[in-house]
Short mmCIF file of C-alpha atoms in Angstrom, two decimals:
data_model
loop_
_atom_site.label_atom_id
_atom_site.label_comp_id
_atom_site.label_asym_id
_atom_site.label_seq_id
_atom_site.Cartn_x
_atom_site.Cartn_y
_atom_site.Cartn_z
CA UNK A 13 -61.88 -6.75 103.11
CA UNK A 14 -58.68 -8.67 101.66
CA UNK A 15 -58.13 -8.26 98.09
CA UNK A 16 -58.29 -11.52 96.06
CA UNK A 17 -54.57 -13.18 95.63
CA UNK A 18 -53.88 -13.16 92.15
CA UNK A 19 -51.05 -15.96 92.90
CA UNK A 20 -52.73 -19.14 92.06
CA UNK A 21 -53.42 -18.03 88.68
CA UNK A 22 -49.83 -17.27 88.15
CA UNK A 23 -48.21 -20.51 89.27
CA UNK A 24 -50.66 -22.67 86.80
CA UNK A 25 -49.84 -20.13 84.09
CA UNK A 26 -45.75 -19.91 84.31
CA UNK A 27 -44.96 -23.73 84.53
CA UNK A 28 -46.92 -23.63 81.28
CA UNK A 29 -44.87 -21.08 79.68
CA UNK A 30 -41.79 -22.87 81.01
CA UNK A 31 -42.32 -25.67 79.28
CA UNK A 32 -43.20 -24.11 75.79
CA UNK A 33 -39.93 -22.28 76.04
CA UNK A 34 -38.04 -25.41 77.05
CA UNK A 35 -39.65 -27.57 74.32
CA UNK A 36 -37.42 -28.94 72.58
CA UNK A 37 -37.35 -30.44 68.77
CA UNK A 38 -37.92 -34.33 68.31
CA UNK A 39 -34.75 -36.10 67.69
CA UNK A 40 -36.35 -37.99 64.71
CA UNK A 41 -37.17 -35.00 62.91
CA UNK A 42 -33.83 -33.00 63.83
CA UNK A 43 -32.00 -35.76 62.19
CA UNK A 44 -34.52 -36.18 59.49
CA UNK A 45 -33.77 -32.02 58.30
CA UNK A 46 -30.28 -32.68 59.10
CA UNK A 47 -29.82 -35.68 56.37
CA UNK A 48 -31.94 -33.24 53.89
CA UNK A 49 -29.86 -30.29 54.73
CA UNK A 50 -26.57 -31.89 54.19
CA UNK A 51 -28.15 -33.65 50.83
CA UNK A 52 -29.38 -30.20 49.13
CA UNK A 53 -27.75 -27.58 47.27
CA UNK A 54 -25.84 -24.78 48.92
CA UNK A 55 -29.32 -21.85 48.35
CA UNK A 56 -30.93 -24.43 51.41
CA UNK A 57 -28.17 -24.98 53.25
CA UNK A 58 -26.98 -20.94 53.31
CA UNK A 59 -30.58 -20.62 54.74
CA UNK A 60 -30.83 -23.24 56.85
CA UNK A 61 -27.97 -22.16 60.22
CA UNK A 62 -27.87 -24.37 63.28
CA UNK A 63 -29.09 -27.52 64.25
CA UNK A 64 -32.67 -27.05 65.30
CA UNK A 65 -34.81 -26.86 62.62
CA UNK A 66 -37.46 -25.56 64.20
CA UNK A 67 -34.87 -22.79 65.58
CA UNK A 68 -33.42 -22.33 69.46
CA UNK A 69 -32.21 -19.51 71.72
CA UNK A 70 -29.49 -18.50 69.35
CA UNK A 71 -31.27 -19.20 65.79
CA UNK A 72 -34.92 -18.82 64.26
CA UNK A 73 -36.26 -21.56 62.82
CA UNK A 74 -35.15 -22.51 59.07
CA UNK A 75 -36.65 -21.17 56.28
CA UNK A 76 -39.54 -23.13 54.74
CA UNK A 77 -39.90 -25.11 57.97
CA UNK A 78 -42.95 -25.23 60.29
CA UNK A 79 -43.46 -26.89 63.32
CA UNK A 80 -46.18 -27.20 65.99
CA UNK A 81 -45.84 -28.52 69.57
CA UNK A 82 -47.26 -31.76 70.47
CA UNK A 83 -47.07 -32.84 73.77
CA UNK A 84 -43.50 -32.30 75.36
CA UNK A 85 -41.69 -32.20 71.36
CA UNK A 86 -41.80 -29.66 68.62
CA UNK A 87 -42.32 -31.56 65.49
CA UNK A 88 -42.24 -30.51 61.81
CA UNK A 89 -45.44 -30.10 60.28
CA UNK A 90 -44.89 -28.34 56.91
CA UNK A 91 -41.59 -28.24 54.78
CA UNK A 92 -41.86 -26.45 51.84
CA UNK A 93 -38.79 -25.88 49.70
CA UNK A 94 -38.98 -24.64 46.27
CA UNK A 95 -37.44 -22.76 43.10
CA UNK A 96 -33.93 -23.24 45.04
CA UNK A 97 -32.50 -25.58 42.46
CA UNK A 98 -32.39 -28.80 44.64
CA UNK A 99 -30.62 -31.42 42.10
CA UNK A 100 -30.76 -35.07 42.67
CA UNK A 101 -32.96 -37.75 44.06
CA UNK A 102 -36.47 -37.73 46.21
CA UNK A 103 -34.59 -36.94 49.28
CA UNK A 104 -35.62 -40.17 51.24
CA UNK A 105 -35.10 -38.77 54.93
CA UNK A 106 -38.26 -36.21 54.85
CA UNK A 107 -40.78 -40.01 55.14
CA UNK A 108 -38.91 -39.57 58.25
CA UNK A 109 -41.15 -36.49 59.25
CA UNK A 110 -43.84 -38.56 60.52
CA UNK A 111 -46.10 -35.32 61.31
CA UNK A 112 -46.05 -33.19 57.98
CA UNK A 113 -49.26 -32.56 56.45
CA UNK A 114 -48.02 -30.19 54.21
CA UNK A 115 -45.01 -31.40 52.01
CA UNK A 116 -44.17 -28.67 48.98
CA UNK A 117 -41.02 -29.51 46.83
CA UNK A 118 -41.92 -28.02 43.29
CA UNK A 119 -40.04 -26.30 40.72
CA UNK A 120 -36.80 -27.88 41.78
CA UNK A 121 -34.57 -30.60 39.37
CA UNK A 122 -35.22 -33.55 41.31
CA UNK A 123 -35.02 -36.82 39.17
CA UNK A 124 -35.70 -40.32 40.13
CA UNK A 125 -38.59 -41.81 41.45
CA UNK A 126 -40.50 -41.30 44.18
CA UNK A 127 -39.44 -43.77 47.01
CA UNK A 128 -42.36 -46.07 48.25
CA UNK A 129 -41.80 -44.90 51.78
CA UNK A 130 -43.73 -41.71 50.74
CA UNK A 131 -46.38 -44.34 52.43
CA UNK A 132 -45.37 -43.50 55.99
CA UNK A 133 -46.85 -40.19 55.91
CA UNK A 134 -49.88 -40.59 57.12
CA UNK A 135 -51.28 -36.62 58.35
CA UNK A 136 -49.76 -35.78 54.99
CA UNK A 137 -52.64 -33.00 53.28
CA UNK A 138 -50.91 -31.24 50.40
CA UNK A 139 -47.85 -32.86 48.68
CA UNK A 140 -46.79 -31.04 45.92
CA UNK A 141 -43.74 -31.72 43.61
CA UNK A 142 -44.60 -30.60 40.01
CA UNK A 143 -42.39 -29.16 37.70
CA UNK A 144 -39.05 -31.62 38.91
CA UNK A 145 -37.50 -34.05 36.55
CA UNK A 146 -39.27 -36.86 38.88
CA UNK A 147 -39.70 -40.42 36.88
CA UNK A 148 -40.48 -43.92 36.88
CA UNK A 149 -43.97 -44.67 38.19
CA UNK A 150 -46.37 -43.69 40.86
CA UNK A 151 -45.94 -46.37 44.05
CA UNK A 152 -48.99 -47.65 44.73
CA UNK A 153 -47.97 -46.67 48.38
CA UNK A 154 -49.42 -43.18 47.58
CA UNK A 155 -52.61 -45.24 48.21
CA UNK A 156 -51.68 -45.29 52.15
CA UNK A 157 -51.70 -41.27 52.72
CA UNK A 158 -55.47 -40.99 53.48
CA UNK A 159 -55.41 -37.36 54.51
CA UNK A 160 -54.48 -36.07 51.51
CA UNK A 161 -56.45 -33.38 49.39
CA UNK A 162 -54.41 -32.14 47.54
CA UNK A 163 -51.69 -33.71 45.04
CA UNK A 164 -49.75 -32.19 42.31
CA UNK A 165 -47.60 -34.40 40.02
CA UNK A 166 -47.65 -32.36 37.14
CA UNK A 167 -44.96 -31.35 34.57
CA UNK A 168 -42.61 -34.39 35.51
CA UNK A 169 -41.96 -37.54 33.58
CA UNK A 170 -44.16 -40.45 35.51
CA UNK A 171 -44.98 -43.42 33.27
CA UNK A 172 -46.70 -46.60 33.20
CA UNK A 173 -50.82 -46.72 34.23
CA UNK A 174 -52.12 -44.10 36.51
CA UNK A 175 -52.77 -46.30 39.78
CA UNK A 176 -56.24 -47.65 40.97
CA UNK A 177 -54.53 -46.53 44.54
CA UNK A 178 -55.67 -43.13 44.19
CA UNK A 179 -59.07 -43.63 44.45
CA UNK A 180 -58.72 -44.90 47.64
CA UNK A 181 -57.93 -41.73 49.34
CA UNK A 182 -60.72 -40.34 50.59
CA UNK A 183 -60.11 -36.93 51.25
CA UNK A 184 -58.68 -35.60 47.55
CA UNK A 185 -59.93 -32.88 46.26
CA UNK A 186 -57.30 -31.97 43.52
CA UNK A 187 -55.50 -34.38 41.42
CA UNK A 188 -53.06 -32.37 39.14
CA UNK A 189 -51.11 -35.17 36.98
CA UNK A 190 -51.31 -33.41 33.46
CA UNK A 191 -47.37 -33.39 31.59
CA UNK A 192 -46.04 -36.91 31.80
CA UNK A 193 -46.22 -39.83 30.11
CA UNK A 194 -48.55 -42.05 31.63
CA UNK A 195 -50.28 -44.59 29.40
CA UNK A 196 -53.56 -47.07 29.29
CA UNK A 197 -56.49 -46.54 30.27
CA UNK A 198 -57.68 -43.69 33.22
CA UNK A 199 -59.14 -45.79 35.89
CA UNK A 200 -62.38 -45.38 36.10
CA UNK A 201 -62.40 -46.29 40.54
CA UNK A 202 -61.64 -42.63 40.46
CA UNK A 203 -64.87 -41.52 40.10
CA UNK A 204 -65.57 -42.78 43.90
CA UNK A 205 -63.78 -40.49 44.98
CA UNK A 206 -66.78 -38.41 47.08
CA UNK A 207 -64.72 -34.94 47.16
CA UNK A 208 -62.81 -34.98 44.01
CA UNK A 209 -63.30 -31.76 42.36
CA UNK A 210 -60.67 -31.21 40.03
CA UNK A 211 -59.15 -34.19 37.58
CA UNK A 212 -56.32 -33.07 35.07
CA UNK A 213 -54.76 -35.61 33.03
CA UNK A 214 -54.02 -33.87 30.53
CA UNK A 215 -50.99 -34.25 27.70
CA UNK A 216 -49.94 -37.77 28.64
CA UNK A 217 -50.64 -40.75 26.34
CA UNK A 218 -53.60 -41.99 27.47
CA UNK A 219 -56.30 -44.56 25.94
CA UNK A 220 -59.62 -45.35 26.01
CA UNK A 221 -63.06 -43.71 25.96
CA UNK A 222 -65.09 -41.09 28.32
CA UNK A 223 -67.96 -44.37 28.62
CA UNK A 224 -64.89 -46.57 30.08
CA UNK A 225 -63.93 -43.55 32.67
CA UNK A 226 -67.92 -42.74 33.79
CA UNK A 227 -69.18 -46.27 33.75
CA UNK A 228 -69.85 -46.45 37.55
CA UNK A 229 -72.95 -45.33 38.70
CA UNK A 230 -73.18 -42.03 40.97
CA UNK A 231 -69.63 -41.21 39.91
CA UNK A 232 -68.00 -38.05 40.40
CA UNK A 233 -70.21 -36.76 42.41
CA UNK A 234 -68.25 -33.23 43.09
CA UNK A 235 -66.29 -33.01 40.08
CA UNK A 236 -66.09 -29.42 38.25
CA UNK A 237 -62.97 -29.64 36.55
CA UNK A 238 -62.45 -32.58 33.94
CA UNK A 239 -59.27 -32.07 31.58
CA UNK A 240 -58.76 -34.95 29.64
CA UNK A 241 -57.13 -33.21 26.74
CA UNK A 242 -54.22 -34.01 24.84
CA UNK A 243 -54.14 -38.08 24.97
CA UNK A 244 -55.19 -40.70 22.41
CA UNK A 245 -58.78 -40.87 23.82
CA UNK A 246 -61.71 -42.22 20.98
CA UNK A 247 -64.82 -42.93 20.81
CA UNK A 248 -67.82 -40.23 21.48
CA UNK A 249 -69.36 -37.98 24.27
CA UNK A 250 -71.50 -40.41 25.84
CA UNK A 251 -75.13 -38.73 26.78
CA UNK A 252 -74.33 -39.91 30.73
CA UNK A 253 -71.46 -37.15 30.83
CA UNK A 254 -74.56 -34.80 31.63
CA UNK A 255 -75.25 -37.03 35.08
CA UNK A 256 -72.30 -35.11 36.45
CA UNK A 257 -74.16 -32.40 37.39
CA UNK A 258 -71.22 -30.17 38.97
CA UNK A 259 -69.36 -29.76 35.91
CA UNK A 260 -67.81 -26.62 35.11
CA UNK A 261 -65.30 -27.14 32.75
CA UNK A 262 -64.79 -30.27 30.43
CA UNK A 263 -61.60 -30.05 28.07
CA UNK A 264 -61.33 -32.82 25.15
CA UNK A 265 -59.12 -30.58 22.56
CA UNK A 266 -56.72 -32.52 21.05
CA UNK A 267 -57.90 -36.04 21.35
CA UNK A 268 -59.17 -38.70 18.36
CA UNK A 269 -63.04 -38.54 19.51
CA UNK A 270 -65.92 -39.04 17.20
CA UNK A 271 -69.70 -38.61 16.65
CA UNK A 272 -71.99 -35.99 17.81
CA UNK A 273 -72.21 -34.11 20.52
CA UNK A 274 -75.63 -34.76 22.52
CA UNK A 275 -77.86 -32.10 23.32
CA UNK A 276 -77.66 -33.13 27.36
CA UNK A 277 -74.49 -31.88 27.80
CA UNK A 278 -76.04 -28.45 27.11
CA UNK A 279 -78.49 -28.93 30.16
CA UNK A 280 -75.94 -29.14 32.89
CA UNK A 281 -76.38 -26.40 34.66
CA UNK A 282 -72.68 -25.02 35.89
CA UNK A 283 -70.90 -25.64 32.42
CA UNK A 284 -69.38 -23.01 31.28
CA UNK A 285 -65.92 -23.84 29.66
CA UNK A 286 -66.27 -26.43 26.87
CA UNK A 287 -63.07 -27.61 24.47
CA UNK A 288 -64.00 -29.54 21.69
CA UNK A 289 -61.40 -28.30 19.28
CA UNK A 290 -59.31 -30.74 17.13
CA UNK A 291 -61.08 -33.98 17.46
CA UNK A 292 -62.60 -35.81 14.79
CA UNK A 293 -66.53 -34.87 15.92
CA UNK A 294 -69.44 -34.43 13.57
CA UNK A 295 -73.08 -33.46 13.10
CA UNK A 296 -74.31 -30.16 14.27
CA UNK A 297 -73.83 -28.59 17.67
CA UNK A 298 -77.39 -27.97 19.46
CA UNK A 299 -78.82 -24.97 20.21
CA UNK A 300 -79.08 -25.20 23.72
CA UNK A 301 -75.74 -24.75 23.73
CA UNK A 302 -75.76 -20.90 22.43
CA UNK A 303 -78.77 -20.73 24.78
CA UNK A 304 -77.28 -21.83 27.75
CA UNK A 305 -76.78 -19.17 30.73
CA UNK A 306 -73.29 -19.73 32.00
CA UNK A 307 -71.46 -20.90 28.55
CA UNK A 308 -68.63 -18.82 28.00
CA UNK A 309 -66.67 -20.71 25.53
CA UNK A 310 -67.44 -23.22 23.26
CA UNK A 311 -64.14 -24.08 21.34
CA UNK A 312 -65.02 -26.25 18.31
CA UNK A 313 -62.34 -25.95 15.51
CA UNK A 314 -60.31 -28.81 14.20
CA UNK A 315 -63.88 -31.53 13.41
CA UNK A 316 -65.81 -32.23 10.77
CA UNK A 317 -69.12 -29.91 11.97
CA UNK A 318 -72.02 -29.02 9.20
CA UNK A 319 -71.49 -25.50 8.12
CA UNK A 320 -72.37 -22.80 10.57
CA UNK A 321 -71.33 -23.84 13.40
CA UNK A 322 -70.00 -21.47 15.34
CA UNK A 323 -67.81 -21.23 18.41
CA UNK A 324 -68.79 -19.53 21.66
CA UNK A 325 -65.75 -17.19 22.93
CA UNK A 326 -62.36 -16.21 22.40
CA UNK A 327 -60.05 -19.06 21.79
CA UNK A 328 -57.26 -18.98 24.68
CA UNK A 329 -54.93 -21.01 27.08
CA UNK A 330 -57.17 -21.41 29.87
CA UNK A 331 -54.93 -21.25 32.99
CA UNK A 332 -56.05 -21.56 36.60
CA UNK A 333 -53.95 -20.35 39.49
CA UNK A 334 -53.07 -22.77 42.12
CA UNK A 335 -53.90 -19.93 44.81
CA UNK A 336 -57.45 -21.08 44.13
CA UNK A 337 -56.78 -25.10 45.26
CA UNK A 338 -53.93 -25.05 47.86
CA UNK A 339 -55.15 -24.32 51.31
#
């Protein structure tokens, strides 16, 4: 009995290897790198040899640069490029790289704003550029990149209103905006956003009252993390704060809030990091709070509480590590 011809097999399997080898790197996107190369300081450009960003026979691909093949092109999918120093503008070539969904540029010097073609980046997931010198205010094209989850804008100098754009992105899940200088009022639209989990506008110069940012009904449906800490915020804790049932951590140190504190907030069932320090509040704190199982700390210094009330922890600088939101 013949043996079975293993040939077929092989001539559907080689052409396919073939063509991976012979893939080649999108012209769009080889030009794109190529403007950013020859626009960044010399730590990118000593790491970045060749012409083919996503690398070729002679060199690998450059450092901080993925890519992914899609049909008969390579394409770059993630660029991240960070604590190298980059001085200057938003380098405007990389809303060239049609395909990124990850786009990582923090702890650089960048200044300027960022360009309103950031719109054209539509698979973009993660874009992260905190700690730059970035300015001027958010485009309301950020409201076009509806795959995004994850956005980091922290520790730059953005001014003028947060925009209503943001809560028309669907798929965010961490909004880090905390360290600027934006002003008004927080808009309350964000609390549509279905998958929002984590909000952090804290130290900017914001107005208003937590009634303003809640008023819709159902909102926030996910939300666990609520800084609002370090603005100009007034007014009280309004009892429908407890309605977010998801809450784990509410921060309102530092803010010019007044009344009491309502005994519902102490019946939400994940909350277990509460800053209430340095506000003007009053009254007496309930004792569901010291009752409650998951309360950790209650920071409370700073008001104008009856005598003996006490706080609930250790006052420190609660920090959370961003290995725990970027995917």
């Amino acid at each position: 009995m013949a043996r079975p011809s293993l040939s077929l097999p092989l001539i559907l399997i080689f052409p396919l290897l073939f063509h991976l080898a012979l893939a080649k790197t999108l012209k769009r996107d080889v030009k794109a790198l190529n403007e950013i190369k020859a626009s960044l300081g010399w730590r990118v450009v000593y790491a970045w040899v060749g012409d083919d960003p996503c690398g070729d026979g002679d060199h690998p691909p450059w450092s901080g640069v993925t890519c992914s093949t899609v049909g008969d092109y390579r394409v770059v999918t993630e660029l991240e490029v960070y604590a190298v120093s980059i001085v200057g503008p938003f380098p405007t070539a990389v809303t060239n790289l049609l395909d990124l969904t990850r786009l990582d540029l923090h702890n650089n010097k960048l200044t300027g704003p960022i360009p309103p073609q950031i719109g054209r980046l539509k698979r973009l997931k993660i874009l992260n550029l905190r700690w730059n010198k970035l300015q001027d205010v958010i485009p309301p094209e950020i409201g076009e990149l509806k795959s995004l989850t994850h956005l980091y804008l922290s520790f730059n100098a953005f001014k003028g209103e947060i925009p209503k754009e943001l809560a028309i992105l669907p798929e965010l899940r961490y909004l880090y905006l905390h360290e600027n200088r934006f002003s008004g009022r927080i808009p309350a639209e964000l609390g549509t956003l279905k998958n929002l989990r984590h909000l952090d506008v804290g130290n900017n110069h914001l107005v208003g009252t937590i009634r303003e940012l809640i008023r819709l009904d159902g909102c926030f449906p996910a939300l666990r993390n609520l800084y609002l800490n370090d603005n100009y915020l007034t007014g009280g804790v309004p009892a429908q704060l407890s309605n977010l049932t998801s809450l784990e951590i509410l921060h309102l140190s530092h803010n010019r809030m007044t009344g009491i504190i309502p005994v519902g907030l102490a019946h939400m069932p994940r909350l277990t990091y509460l800053y209430l320090d340095h506000n003007n509040f009053n009254g007496r704190i309930p004792d569901a709070f010291y009752k409650h199982p998951y309360l950790k700390e209650l920071y409370i210094e700073g008001n104008a509480f009856k005598p003996g009330v006490n706080p609930i922890g250790v006052h420190k600088v609660l920090e959370v590590s961003d290995t725990e939101f970027v995917v």
